[in-house]
PDB file of C-alpha atoms and ligand atoms in Angstrom:
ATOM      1  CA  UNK A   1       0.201 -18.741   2.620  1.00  0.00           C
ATOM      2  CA  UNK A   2       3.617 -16.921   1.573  1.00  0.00           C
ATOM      3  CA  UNK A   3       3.515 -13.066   1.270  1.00  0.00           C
ATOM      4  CA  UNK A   4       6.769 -11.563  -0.836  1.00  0.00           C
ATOM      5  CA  UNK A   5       6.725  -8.723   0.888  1.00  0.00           C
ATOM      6  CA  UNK A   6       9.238  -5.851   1.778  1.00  0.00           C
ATOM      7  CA  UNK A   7       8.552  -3.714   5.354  1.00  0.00           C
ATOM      8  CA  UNK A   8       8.842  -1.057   3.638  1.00  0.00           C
ATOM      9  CA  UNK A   9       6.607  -1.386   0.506  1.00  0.00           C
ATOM     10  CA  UNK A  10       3.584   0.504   0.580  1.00  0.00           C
ATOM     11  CA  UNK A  11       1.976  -2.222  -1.909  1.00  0.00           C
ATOM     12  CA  UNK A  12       3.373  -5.095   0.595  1.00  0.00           C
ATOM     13  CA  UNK A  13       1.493  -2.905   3.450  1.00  0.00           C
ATOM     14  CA  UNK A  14      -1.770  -2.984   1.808  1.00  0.00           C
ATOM     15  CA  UNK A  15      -1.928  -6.533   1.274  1.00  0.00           C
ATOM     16  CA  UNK A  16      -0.809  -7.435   5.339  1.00  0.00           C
ATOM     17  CA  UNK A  17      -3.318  -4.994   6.359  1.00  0.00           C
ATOM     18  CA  UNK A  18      -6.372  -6.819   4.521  1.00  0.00           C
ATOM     19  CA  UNK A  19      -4.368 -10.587   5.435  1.00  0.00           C
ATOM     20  CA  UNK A  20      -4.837  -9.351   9.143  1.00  0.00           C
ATOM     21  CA  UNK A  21      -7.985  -7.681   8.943  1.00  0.00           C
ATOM     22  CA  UNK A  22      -9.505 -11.431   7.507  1.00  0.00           C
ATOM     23  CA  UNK A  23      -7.563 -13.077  10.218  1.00  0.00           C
ATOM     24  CA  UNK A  24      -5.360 -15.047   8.048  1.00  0.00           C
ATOM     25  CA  UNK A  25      -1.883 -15.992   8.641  1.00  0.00           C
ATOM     26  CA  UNK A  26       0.771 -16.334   6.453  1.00  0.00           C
ATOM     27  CA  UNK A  27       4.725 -16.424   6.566  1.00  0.00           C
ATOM     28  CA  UNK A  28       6.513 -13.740   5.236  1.00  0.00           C
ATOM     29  CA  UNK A  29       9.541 -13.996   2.621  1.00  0.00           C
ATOM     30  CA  UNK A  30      11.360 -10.822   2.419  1.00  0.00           C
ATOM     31  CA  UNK A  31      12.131  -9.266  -0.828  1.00  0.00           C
ATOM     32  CA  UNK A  32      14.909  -6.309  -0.166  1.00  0.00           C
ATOM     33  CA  UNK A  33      14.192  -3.966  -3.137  1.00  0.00           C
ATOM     34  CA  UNK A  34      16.997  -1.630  -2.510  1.00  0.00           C
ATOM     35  CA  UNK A  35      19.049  -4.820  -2.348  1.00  0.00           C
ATOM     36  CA  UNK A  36      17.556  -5.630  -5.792  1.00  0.00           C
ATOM     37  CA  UNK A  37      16.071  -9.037  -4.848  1.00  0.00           C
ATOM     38  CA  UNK A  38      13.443  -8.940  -7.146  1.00  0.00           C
ATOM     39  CA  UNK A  39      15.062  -8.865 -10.271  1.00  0.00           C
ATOM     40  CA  UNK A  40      16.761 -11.669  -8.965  1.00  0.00           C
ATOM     41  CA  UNK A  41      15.591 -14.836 -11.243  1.00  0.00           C
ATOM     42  CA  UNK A  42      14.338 -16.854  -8.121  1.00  0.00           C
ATOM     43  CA  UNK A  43      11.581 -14.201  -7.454  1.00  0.00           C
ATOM     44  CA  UNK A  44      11.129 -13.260 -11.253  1.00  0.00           C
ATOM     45  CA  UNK A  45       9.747 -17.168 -11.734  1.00  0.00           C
ATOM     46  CA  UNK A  46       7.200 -16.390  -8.757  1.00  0.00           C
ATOM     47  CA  UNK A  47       6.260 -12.412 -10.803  1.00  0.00           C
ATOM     48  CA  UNK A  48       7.803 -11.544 -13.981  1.00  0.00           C
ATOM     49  CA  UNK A  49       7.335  -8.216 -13.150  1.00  0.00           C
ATOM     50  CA  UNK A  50       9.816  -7.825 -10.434  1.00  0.00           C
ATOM     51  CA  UNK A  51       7.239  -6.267  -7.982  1.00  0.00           C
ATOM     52  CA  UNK A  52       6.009  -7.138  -4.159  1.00  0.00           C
ATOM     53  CA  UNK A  53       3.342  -8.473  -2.825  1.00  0.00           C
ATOM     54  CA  UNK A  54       2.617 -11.572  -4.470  1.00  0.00           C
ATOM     55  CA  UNK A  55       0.713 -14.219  -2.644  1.00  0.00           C
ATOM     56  CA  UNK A  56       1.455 -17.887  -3.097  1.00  0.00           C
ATOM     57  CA  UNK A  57      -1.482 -19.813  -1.870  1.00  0.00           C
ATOM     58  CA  UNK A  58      -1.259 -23.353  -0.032  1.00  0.00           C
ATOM     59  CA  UNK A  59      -1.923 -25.240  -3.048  1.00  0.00           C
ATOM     60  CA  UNK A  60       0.414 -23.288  -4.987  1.00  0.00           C
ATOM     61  CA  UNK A  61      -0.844 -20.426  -6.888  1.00  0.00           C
ATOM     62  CA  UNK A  62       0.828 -17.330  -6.823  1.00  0.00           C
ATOM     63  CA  UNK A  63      -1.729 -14.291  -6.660  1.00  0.00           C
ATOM     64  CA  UNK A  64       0.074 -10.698  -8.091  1.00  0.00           C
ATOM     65  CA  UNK A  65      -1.282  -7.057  -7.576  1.00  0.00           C
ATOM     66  CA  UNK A  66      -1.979  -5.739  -4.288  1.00  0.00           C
ATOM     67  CA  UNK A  67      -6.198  -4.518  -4.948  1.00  0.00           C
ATOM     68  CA  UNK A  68      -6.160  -8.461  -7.246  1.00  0.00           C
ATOM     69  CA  UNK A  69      -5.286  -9.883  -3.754  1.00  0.00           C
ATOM     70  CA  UNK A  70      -7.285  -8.492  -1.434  1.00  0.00           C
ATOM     71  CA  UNK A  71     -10.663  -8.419  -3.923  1.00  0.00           C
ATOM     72  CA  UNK A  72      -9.505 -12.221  -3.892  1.00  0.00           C
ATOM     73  CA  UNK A  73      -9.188 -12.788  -0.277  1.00  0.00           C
ATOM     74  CA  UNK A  74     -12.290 -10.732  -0.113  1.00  0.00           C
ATOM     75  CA  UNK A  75     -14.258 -12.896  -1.775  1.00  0.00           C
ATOM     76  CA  UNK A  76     -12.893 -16.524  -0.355  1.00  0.00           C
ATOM     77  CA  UNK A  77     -12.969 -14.971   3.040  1.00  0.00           C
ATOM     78  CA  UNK A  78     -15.958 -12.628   2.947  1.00  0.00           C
ATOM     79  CA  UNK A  79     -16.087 -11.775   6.766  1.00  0.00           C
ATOM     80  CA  UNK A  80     -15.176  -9.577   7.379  1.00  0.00           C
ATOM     81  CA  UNK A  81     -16.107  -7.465   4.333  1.00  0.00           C
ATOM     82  CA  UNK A  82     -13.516  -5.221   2.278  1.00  0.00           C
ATOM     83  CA  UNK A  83     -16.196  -3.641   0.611  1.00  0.00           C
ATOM     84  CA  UNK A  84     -19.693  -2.360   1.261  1.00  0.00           C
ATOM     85  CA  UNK A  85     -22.534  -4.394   0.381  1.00  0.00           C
ATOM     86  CA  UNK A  86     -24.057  -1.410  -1.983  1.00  0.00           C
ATOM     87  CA  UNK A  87     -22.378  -1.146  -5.579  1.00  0.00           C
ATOM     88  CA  UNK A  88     -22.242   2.950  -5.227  1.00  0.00           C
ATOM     89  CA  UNK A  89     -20.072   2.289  -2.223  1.00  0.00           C
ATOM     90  CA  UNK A  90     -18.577  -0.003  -3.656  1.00  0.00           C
ATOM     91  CA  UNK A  91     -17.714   1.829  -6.502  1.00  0.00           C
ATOM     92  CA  UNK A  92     -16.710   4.991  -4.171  1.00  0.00           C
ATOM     93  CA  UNK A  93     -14.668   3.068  -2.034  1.00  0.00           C
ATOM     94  CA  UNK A  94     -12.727   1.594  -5.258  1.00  0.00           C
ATOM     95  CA  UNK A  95     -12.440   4.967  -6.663  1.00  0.00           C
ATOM     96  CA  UNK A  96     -10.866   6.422  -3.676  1.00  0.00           C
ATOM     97  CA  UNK A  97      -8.219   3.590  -3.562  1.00  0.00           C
ATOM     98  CA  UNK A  98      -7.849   3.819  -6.722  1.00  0.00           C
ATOM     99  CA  UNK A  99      -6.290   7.842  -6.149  1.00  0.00           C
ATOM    100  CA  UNK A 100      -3.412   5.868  -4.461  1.00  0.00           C
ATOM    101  CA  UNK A 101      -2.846   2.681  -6.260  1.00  0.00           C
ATOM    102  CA  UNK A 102      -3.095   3.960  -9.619  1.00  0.00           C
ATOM    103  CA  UNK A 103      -2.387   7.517  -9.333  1.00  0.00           C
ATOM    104  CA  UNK A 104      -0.222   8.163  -6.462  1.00  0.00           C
ATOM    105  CA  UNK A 105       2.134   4.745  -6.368  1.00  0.00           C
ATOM    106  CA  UNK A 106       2.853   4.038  -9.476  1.00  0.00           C
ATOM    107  CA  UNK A 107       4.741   7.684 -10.316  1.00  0.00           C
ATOM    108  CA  UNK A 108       6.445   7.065  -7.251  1.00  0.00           C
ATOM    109  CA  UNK A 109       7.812   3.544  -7.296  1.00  0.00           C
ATOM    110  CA  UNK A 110      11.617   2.449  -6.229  1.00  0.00           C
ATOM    111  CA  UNK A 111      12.118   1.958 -10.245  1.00  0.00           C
ATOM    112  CA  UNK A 112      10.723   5.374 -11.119  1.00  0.00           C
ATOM    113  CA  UNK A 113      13.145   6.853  -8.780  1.00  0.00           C
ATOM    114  CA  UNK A 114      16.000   5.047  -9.680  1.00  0.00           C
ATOM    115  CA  UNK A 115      15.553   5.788 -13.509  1.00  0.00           C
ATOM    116  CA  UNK A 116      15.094   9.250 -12.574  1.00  0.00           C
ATOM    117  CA  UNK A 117      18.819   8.861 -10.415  1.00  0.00           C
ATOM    118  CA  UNK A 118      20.122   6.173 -12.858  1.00  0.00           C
ATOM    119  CA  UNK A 119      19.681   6.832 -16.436  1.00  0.00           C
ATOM    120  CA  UNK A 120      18.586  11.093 -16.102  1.00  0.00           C
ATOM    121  CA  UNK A 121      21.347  12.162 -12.919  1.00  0.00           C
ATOM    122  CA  UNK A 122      18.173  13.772 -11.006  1.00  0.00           C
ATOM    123  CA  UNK A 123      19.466  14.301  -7.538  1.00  0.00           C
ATOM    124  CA  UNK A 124      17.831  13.275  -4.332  1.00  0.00           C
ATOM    125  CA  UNK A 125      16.442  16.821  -3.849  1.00  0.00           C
ATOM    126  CA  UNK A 126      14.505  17.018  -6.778  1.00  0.00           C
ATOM    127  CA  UNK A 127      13.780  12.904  -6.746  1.00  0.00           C
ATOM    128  CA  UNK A 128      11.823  13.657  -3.355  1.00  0.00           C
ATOM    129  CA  UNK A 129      10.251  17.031  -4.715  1.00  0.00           C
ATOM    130  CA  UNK A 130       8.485  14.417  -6.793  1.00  0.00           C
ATOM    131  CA  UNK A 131       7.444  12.249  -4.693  1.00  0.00           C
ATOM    132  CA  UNK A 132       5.491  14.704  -2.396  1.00  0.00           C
ATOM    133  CA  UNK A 133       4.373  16.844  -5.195  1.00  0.00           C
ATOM    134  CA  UNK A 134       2.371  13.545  -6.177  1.00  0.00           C
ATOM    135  CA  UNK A 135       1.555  12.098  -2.923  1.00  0.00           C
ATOM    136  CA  UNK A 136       0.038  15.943  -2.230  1.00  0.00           C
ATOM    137  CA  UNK A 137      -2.058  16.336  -5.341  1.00  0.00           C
ATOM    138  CA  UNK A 138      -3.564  12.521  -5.030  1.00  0.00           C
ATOM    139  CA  UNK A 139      -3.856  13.625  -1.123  1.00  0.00           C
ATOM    140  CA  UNK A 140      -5.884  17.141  -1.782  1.00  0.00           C
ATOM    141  CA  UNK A 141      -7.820  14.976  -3.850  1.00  0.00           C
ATOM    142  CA  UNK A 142      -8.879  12.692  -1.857  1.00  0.00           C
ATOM    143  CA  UNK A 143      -9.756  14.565   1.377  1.00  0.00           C
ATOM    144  CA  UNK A 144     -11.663  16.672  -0.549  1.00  0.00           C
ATOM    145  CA  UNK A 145     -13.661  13.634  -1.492  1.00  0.00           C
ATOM    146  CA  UNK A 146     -14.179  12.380   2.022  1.00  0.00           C
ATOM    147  CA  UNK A 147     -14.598  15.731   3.746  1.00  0.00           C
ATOM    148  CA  UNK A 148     -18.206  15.898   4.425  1.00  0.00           C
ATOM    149  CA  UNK A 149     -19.334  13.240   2.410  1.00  0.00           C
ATOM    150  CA  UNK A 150     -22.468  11.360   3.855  1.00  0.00           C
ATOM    151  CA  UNK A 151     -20.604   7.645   3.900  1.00  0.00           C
ATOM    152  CA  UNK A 152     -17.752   8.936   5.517  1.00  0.00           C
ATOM    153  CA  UNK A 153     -17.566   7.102   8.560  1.00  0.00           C
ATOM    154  CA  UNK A 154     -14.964   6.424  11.483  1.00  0.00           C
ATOM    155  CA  UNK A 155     -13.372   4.783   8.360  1.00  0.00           C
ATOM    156  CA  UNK A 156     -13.138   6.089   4.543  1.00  0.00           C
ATOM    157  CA  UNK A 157     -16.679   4.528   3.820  1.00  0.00           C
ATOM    158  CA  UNK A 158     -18.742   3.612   6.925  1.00  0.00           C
ATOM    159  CA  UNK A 159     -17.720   2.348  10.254  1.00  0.00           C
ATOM    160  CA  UNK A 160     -15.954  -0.726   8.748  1.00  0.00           C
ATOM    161  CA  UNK A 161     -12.525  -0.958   7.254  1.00  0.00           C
ATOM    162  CA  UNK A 162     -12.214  -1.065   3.500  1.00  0.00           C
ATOM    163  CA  UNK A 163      -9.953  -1.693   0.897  1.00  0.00           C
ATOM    164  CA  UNK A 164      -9.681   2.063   0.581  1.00  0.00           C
ATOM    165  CA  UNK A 165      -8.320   2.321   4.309  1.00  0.00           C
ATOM    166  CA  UNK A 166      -5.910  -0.151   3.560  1.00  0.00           C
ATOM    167  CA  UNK A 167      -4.477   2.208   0.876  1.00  0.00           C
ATOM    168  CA  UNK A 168      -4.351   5.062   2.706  1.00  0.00           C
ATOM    169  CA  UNK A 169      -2.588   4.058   5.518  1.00  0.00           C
ATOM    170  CA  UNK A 170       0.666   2.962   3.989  1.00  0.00           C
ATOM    171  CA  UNK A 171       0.227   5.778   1.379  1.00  0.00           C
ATOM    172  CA  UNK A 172       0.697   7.956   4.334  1.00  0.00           C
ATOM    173  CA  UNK A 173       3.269   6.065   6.380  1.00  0.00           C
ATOM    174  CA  UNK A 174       5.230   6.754   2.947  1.00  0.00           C
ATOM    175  CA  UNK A 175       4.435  10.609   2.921  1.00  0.00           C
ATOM    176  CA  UNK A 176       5.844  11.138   6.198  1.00  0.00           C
ATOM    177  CA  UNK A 177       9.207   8.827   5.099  1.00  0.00           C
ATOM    178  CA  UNK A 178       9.223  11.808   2.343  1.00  0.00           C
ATOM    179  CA  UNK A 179       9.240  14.764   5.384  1.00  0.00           C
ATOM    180  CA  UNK A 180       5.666  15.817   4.318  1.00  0.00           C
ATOM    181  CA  UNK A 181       3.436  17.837   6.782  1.00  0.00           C
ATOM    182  CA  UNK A 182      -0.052  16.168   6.430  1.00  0.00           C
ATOM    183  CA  UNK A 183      -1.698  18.909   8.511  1.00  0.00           C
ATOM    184  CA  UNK A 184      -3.718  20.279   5.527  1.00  0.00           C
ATOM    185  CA  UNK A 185      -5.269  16.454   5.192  1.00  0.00           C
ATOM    186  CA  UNK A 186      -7.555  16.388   8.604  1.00  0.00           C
ATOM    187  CA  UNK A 187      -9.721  13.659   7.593  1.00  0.00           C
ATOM    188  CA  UNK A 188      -7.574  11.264   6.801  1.00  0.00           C
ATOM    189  CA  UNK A 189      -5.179  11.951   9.496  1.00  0.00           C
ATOM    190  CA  UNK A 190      -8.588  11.012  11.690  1.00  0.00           C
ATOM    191  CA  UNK A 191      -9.114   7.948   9.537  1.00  0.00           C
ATOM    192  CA  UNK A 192      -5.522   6.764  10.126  1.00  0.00           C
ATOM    193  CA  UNK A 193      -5.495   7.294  13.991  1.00  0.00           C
ATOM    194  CA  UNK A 194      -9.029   4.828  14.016  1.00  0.00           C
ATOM    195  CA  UNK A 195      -7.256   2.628  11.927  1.00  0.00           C
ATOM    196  CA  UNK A 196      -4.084   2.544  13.860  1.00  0.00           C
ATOM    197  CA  UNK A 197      -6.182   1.665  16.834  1.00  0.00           C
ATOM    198  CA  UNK A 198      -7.067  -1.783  14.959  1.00  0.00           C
ATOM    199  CA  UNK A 199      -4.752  -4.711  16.036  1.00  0.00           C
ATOM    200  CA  UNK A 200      -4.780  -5.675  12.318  1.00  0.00           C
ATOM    201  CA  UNK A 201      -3.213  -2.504  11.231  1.00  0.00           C
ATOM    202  CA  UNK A 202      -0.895  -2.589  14.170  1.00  0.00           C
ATOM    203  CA  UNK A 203       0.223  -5.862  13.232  1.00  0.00           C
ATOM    204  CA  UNK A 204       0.808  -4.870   9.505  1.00  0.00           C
ATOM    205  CA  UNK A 205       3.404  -1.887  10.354  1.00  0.00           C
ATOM    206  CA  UNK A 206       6.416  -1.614   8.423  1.00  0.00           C
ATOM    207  CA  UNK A 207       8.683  -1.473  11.621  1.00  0.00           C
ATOM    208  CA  UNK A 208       6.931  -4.944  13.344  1.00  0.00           C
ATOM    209  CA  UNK A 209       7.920  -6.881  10.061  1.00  0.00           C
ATOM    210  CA  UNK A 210      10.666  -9.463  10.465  1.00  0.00           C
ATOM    211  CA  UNK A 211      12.631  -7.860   7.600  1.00  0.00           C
ATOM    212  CA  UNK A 212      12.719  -4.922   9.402  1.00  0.00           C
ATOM    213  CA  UNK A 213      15.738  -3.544  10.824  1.00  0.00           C
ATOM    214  CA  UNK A 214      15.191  -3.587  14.461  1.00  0.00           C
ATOM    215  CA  UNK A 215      12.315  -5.140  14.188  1.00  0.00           C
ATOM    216  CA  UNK A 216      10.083  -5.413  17.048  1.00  0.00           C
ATOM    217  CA  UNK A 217       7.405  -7.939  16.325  1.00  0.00           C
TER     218      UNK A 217
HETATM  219  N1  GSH B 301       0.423  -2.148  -8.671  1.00  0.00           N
HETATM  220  C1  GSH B 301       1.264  -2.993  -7.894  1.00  0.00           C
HETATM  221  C2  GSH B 301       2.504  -2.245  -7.484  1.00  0.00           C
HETATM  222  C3  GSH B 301       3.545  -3.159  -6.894  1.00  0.00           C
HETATM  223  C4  GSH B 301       4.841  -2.411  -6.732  1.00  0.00           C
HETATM  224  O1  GSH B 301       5.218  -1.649  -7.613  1.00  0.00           O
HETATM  225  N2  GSH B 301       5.545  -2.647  -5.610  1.00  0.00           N
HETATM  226  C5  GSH B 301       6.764  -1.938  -5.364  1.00  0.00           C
HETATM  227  C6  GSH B 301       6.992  -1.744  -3.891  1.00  0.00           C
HETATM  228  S1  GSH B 301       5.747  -0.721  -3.150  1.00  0.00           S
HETATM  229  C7  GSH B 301       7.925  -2.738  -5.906  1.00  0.00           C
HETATM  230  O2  GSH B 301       7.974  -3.933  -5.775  1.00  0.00           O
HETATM  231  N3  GSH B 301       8.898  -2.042  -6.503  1.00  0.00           N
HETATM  232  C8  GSH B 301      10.082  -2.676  -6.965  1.00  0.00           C
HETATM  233  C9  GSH B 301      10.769  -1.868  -8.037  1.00  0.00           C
HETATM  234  O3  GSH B 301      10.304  -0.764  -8.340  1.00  0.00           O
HETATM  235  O4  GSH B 301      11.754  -2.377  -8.531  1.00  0.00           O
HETATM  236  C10 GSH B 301       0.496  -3.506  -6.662  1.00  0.00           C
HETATM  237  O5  GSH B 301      -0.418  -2.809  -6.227  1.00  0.00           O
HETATM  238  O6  GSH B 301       0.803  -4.609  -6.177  1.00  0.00           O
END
């Protein structure tokens, strides 16, 4: 498998995280966003919308959408699971990814900063004002949600991975690229230190990627 990935994309992240966590390997192809290689028309043929991940698979389908991905790889490579075998779990554990896929990201993304810098003059101050004013209301959120629930586990749900841990822990790496203090966020500062102890989380850090400058995989 090819991943179109960036080291630095949070989406990209996700996706390596659940890749490793099934024990699958794949080769990376580097997309440099800042660069602006994925409006290029080589990598607009593999995803018209001009985002990473995408997945091509060995026999030549190209998966898009980081939470499309790893539901797929979830279900062609159930063990380990993703998700917890009960649909209110299941549904908790989607709804908490959900705060950072759909809620957080997307008001954040390299595009809506650069049409805030491009086409409105916002300057950098006020561009990454933004950007933590949105990663701390999806992060209040979603501690509150965890804090003292009964699933909550060494992990977001349970004592197993999910797909909700492999949000949270790029959503963070990106929150601390943006200068934020994460101290009011105790749970899932706990969640990310179990996770981090996981080779397949290790593995999946922006700075062991082979795009990455420096790189020390
Ligand atoms: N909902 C998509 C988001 C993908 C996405 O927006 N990726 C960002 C990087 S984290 C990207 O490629 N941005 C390029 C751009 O904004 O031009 C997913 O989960 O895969």
């Amino acid at each position: 498998m090819k991943l179109y990935s960036y080291f630095r994309s949070s989406a990209a992240y996700r996706t390596r995280i659940a890749l490793n966590l099934k024990g699958l390997a794949f080769e990376t192809v580097p997309i440099h966003l800042p660069k602006d290689d994925q409006h290029a028309p080589e990598f607009r043929a593999v995803n018209p919308q001009e985002r990473v991940p995408a997945l091509a698979l060995e026999n030549g389908e190209v998966l898009l959408q980081s939470l499309a991905i790893m539901e797929y790889l979830d279900e062609v490579y159930p063990d380990p699971p993703l998700l917890p075998k009960e649909p209110i779990e299941r549904a908790r554990v989607r709804a908490v990814a959900d705060i950072i896929a759909c809620d957080i990201h997307p008001l954040n993304n390299l595009r809506v900063l650069q049409y805030f810098e491009r086409d409105w003059g916002v300057p950098q101050a006020e561009r990454d004002v933004w950007v933590r004013h949105w990663i701390s209301e999806g992060f209040a959120a979603f501690e509150a949600l965890l804090q003292d629930h009964p699933s909550t586990g060494a992990f977001c749900d349970g004592d197993l991975p999910t797909l909700a841990d492999c949000c949270l822990v790029p959503q963070i790496y990106n929150a601390r690229r943006f200068g934020m203090d994460l101290a009011a966020y105790p749970t899932l500062l706990r969640i990310e230190q179990a996770c981090q102890a996981l080779p397949a989380f290790d593995a999946a850090r922006p700075e062991k990627q082979p795009d990455a400058p420096n790189q020390t995989a």
